[in-house]
CSV table of C-alpha atoms in Angstrom, one decimal:
chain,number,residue,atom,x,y,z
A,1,UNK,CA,-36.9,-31.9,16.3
A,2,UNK,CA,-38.2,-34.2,18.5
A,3,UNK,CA,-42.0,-35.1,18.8
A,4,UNK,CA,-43.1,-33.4,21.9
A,5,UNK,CA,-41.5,-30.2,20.8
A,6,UNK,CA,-43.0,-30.5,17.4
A,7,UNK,CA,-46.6,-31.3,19.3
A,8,UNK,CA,-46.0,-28.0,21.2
A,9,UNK,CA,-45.3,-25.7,18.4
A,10,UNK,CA,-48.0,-27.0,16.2
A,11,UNK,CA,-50.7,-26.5,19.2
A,12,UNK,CA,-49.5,-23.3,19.8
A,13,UNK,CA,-49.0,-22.1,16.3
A,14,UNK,CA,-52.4,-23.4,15.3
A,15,UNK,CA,-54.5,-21.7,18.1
A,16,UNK,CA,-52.6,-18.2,17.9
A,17,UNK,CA,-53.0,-18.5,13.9
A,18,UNK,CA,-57.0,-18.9,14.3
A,19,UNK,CA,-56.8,-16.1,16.6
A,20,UNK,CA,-55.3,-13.6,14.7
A,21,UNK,CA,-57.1,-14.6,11.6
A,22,UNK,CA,-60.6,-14.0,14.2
A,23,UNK,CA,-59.2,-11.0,15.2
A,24,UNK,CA,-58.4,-9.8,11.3
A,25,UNK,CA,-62.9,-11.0,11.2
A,26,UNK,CA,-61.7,-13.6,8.5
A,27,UNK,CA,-63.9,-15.9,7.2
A,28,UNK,CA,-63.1,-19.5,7.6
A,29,UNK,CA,-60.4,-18.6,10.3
A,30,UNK,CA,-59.7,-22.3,11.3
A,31,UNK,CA,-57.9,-22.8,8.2
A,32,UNK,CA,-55.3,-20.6,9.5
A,33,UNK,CA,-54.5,-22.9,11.7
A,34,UNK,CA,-54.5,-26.1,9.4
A,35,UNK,CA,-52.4,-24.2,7.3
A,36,UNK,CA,-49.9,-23.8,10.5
A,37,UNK,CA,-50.3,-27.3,11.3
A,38,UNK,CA,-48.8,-28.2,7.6
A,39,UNK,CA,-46.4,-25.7,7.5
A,40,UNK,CA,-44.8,-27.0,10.9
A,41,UNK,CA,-41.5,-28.9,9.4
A,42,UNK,CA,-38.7,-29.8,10.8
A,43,UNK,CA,-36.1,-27.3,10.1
A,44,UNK,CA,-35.8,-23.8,9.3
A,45,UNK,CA,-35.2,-23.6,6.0
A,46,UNK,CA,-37.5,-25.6,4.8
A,47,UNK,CA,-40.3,-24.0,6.6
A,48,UNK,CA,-39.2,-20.8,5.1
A,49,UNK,CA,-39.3,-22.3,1.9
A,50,UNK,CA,-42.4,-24.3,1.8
A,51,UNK,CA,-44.2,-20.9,3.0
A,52,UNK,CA,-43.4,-19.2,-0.1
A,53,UNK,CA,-44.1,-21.7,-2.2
A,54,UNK,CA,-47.2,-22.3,-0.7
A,55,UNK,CA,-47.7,-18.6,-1.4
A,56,UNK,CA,-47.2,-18.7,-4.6
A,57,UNK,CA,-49.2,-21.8,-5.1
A,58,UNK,CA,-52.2,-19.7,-3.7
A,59,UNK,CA,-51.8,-17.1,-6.1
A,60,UNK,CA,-51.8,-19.3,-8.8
A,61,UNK,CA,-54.9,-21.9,-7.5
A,62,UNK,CA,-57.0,-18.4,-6.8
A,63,UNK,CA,-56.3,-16.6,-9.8
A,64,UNK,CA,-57.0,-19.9,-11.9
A,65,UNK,CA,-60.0,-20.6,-9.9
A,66,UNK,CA,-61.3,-16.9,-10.6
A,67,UNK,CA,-61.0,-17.1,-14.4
A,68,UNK,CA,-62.6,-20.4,-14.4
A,69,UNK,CA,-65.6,-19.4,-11.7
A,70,UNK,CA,-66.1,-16.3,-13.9
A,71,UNK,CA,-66.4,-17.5,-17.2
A,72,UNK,CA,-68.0,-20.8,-16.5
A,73,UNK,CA,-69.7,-20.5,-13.7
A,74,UNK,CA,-69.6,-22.1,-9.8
A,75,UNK,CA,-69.8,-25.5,-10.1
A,76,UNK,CA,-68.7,-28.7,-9.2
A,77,UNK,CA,-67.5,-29.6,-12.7
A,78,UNK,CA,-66.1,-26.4,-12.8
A,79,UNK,CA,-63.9,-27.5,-9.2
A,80,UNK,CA,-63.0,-30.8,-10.8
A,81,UNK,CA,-62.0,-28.5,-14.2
A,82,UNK,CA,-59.7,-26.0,-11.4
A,83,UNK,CA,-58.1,-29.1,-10.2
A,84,UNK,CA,-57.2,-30.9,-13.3
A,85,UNK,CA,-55.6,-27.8,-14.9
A,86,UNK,CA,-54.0,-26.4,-11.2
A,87,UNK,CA,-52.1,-29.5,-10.1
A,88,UNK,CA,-50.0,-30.3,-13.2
A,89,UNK,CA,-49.6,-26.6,-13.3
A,90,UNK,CA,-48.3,-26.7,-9.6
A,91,UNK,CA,-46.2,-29.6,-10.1
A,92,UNK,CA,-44.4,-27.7,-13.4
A,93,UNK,CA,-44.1,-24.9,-10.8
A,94,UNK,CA,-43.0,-26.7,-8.3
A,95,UNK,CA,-45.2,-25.5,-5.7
A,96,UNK,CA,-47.2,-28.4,-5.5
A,97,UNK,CA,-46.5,-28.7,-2.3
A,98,UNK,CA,-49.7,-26.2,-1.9
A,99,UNK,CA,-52.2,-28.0,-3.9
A,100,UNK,CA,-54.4,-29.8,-0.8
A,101,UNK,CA,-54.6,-26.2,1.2
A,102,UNK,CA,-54.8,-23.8,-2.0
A,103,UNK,CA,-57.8,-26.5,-3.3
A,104,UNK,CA,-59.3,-25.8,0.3
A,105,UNK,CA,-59.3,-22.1,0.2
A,106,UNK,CA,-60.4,-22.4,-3.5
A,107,UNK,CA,-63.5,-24.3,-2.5
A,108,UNK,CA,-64.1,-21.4,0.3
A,109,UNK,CA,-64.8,-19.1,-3.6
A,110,UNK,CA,-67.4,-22.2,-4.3
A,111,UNK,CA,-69.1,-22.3,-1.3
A,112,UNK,CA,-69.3,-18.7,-1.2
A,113,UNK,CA,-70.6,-18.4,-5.2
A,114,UNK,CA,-68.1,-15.2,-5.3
A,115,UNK,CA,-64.6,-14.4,-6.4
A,116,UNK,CA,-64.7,-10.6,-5.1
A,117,UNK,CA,-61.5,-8.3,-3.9
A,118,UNK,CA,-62.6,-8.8,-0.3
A,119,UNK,CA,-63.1,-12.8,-0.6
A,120,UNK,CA,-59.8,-13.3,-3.0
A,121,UNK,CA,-58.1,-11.1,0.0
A,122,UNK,CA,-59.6,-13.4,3.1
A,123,UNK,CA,-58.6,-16.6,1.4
A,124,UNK,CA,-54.6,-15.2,0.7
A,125,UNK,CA,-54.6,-13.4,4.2
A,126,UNK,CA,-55.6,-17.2,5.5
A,127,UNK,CA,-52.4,-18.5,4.1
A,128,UNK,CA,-50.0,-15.7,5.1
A,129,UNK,CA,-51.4,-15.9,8.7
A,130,UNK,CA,-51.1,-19.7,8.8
A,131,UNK,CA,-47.9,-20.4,7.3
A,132,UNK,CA,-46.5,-16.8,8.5
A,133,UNK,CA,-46.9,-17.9,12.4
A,134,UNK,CA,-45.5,-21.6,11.2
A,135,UNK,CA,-42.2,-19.6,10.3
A,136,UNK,CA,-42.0,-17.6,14.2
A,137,UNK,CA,-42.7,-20.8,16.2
A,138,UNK,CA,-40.1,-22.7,13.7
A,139,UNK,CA,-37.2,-20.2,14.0
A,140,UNK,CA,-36.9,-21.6,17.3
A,141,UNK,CA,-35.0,-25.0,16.5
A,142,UNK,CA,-32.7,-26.8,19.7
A,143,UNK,CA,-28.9,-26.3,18.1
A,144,UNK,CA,-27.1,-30.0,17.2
A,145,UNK,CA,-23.6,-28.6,17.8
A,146,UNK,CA,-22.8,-30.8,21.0
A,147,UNK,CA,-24.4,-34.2,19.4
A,148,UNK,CA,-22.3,-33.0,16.3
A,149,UNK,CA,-19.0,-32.9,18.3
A,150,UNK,CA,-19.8,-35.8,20.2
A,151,UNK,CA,-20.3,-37.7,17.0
A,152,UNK,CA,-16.5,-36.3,15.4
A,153,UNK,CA,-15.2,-37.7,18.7
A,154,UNK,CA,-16.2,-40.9,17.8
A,155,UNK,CA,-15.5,-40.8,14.4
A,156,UNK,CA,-12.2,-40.2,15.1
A,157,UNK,CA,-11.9,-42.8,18.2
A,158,UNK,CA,-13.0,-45.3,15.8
A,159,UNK,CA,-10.3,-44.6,13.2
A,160,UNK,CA,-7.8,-45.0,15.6
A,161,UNK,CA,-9.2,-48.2,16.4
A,162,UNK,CA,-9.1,-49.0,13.2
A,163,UNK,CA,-5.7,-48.4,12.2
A,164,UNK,CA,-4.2,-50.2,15.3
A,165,UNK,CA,-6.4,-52.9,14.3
A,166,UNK,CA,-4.1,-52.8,10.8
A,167,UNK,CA,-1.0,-52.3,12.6
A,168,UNK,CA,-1.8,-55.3,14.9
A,169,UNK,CA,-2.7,-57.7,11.7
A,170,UNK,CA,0.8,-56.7,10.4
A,171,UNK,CA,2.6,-57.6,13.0
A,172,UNK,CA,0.9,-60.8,14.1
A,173,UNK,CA,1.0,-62.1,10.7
A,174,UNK,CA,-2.8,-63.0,11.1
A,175,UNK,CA,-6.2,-61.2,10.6
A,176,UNK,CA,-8.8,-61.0,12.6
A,177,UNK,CA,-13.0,-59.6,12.6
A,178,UNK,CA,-12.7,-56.8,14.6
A,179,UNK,CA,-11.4,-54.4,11.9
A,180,UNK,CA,-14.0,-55.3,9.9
A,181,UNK,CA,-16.6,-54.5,12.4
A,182,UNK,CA,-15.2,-51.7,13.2
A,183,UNK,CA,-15.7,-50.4,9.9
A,184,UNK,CA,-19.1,-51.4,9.6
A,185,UNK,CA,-19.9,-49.4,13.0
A,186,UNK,CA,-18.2,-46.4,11.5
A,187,UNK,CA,-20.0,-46.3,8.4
A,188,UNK,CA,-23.0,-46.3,10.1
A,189,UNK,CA,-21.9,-43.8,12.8
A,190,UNK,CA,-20.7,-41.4,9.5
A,191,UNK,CA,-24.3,-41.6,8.0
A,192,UNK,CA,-25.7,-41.2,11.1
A,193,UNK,CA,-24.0,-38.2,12.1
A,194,UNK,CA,-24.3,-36.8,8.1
A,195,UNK,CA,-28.3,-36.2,9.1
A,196,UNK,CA,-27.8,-34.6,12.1
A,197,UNK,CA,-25.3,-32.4,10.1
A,198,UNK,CA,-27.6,-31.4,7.4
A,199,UNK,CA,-30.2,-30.6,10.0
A,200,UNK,CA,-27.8,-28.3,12.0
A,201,UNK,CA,-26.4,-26.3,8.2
A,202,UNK,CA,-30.8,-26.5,7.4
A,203,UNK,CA,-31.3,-24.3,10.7
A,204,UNK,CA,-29.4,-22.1,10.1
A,205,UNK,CA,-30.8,-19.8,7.9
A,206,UNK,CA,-27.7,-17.1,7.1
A,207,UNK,CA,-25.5,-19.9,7.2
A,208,UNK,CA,-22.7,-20.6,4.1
A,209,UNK,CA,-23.8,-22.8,1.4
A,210,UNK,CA,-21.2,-25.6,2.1
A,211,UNK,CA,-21.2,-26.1,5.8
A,212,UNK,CA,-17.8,-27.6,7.8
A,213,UNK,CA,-19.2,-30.4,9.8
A,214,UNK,CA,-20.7,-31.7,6.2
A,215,UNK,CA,-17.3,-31.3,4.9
A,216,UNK,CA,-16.0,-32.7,7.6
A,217,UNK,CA,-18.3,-36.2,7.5
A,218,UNK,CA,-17.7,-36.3,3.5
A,219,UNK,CA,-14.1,-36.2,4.3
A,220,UNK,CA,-14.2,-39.4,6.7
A,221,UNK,CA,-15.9,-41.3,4.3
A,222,UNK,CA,-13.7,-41.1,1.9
A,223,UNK,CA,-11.8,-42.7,4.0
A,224,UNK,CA,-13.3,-45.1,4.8
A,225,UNK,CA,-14.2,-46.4,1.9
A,226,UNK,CA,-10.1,-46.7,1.9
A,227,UNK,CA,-9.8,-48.3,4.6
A,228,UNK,CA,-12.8,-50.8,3.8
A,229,UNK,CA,-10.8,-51.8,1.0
A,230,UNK,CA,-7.3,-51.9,2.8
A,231,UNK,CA,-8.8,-54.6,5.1
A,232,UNK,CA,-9.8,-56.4,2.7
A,233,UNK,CA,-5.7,-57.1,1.1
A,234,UNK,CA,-4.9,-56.9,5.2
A,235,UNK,CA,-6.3,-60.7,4.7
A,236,UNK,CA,-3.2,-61.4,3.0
A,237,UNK,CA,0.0,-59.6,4.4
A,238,UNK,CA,1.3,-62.8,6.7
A,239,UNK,CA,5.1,-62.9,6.5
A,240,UNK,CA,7.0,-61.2,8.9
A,241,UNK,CA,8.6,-58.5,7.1
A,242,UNK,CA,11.0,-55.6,7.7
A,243,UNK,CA,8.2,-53.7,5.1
A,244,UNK,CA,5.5,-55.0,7.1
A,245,UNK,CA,7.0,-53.8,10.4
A,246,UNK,CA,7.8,-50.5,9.2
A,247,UNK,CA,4.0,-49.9,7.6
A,248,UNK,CA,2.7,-51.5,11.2
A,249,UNK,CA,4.2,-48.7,12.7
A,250,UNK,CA,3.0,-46.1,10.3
A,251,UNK,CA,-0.5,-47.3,10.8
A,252,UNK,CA,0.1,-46.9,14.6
A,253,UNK,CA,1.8,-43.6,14.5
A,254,UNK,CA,-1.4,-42.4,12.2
A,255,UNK,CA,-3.9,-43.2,14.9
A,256,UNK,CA,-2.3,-41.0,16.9
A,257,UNK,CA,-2.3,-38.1,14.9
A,258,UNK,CA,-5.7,-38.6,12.9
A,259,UNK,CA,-7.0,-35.5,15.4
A,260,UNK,CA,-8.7,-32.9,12.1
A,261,UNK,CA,-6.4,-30.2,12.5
A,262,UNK,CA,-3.9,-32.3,11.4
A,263,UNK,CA,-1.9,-31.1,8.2
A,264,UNK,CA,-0.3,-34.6,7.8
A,265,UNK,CA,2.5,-33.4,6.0
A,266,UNK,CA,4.9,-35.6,8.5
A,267,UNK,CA,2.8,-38.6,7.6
A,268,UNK,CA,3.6,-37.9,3.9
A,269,UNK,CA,7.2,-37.9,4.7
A,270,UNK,CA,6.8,-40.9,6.5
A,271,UNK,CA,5.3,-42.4,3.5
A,272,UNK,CA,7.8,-41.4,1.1
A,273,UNK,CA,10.3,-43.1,3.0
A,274,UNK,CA,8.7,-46.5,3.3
A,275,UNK,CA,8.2,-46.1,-0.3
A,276,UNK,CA,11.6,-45.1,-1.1
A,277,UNK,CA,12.9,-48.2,1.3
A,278,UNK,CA,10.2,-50.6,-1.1
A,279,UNK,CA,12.7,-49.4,-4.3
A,280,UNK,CA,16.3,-50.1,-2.3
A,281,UNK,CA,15.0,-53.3,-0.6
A,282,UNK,CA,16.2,-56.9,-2.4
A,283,UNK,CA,13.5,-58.5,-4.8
A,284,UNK,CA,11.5,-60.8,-3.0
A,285,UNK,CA,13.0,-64.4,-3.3
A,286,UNK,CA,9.7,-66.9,-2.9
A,287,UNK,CA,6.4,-66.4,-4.3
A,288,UNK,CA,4.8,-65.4,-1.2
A,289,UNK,CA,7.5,-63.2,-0.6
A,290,UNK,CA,6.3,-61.4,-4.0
A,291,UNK,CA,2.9,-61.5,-3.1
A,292,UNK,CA,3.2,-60.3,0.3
A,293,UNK,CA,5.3,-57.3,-1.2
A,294,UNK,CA,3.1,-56.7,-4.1
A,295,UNK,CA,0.2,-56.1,-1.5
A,296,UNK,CA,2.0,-53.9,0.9
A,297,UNK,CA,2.5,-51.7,-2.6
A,298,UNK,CA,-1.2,-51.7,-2.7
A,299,UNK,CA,-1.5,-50.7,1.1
A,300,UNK,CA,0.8,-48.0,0.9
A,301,UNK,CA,-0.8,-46.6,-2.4
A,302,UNK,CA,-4.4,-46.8,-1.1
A,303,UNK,CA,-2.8,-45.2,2.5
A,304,UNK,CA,-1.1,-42.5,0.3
A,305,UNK,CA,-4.7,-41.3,-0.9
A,306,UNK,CA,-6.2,-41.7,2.3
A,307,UNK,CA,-3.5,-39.4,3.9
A,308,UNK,CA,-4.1,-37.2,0.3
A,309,UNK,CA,-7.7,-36.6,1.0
A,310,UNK,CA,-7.4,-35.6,4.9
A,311,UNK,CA,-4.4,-33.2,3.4
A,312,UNK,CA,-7.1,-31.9,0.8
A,313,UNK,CA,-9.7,-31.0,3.2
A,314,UNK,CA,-7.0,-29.5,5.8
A,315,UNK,CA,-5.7,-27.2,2.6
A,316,UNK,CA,-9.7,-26.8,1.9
A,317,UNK,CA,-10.1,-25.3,5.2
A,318,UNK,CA,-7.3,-23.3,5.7
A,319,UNK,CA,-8.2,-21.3,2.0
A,320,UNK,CA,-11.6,-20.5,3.2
């Protein structure tokens, strides 16, 4: 939500909560409208849900204040005793998110030397009102959906960057910084984008517990996190090998397919091949022929699970 809108429902939701509470002839009305001014957040779900807890938190600061006020007496030392029993109480609770405007109303009982029906009923009314008209102006929240695909777009043009970065090393028997960077960009990109998604799947209030785009995002770093470590062994495939040439390709043929419908199951095949073609090719002959093989082992292997978990996710989808 961005700070002008936020500015507008918070004016708004203040001034129409003071006016309903005047029209309801409650006492100390303007709370109403500080009590909107908190309960202002900046997505749907939490609004909702820091409203009733804030509900509940009044229940439990007025009926502790009213046992206290009663037996004791109205006090200051009695306020400070409210306080030092109501807030770890709250926090147990977990509705402490209502301890500074429940400790408000509370001291509206003080002031007032009176814990009656009518005055236990204009303090709670106070909070409904306020954090009631917080939850109507917040169920208006701008949808993310476009800046969501606009971000997989990305994602996924980055990838494919990415992997013809790989396929390039391979086949110019040299590495270079751009992969790396590339990476880096992504990563941030992924986080980035992971916000926004959890904004989007916290405004909608009917929506399914595990939302796609989340899925989605969780997906891509996973692989990632693959492909941060393939770079890395990248460093050292330098020789000019039929294996190298043939996983070049593979790299190249992924970035063309990485698109998220994809079920990968050719890619699979593909890898099965090359894999099969590792076990029929002659031993290496030099040291650095070893090496160079023993590390396009480890590419294939950490390629095999980054094919694996876009397969999981496709499978994932499909099922639900």
């Amino acid at each position: 939500m961005t700070i002008s809108l936020r500015a507008i429902k918070i004016a708004f939701a203040t001034t129409i909560a003071i006016l309903l509470a005047q029209t309801f002839q409650l006492e100390y009305s303007v709370s109403a409208g500080i009590i909107a001014i908190l309960s202002v957040l900046d997505t749907k779900k939490s609004s909702v849900t820091i409203a009733l807890q804030r509900i509940g938190s009044t229940i439990l600061a007025l009926t502790l204040a009213t046992i206290l006020f009663q037996l004791i007496g109205f006090t200051i030392l009695v306020f400070g005793l409210y306080l030092l029993i109501y807030i770890p109480l709250a926090y147990q609770l977990k509705v402490e998110v209502g301890i500074a405007p429940c400790s408000v109303l509370v001291s509206h009982l003080l002031l007032e030397q009176s814990t009656s029906v009518g005055w236990l009923a204009n303090e709670l009314s106070l909070m409904i009102i306020g954090a009631g008209i917080a939850i109507i102006f917040n169920l208006y929240m701008p949808s993310k959906e476009t800046e969501l695909l606009h971000a997989r777009d990305q994602i996924e043009e980055k990838m494919k960057n990415i992997l013809t970065e790989f396929s390039l090393i391979l086949k110019e028997g040299f590495a270079n910084e751009r992969a790396a960077l590339l990476i880096k960009e992504l990563d941030y990109d992924l986080k980035k984008a992971e916000k926004v998604a959890y904004t989007e799947h916290n405004n909608q209030l009917f929506s399914r517990e595990e939302d796609y785009m989340i899925h989605y995002i969780h997906m891509r770093q996973q692989q990632v996190k693959i492909l941060s470590e393939m770079s890395v062994d990248l460093s050292v495939c330098y020789l000019p090998t039929k294996q190298n040439m043939i996983l070049a390709n593979l790299f190249h043929q992924t970035a063309n397919q990485l698109h998220e419908s994809n079920p990968v199951v050719d890619l699979r095949k593909d890898i099965q091949d090359l894999l099969n073609d590792f076990r029929n090719s002659d031993l290496p002959k030099t040291r650095r022929e070893f090496e160079n093989r023993a590390t396009l082992f480890i590419l294939l292997n950490d390629f095999t699970r980054f094919i694996q978990i876009k397969k999981e996710f496709f499978e994932e989808q499909i099922s639900n």
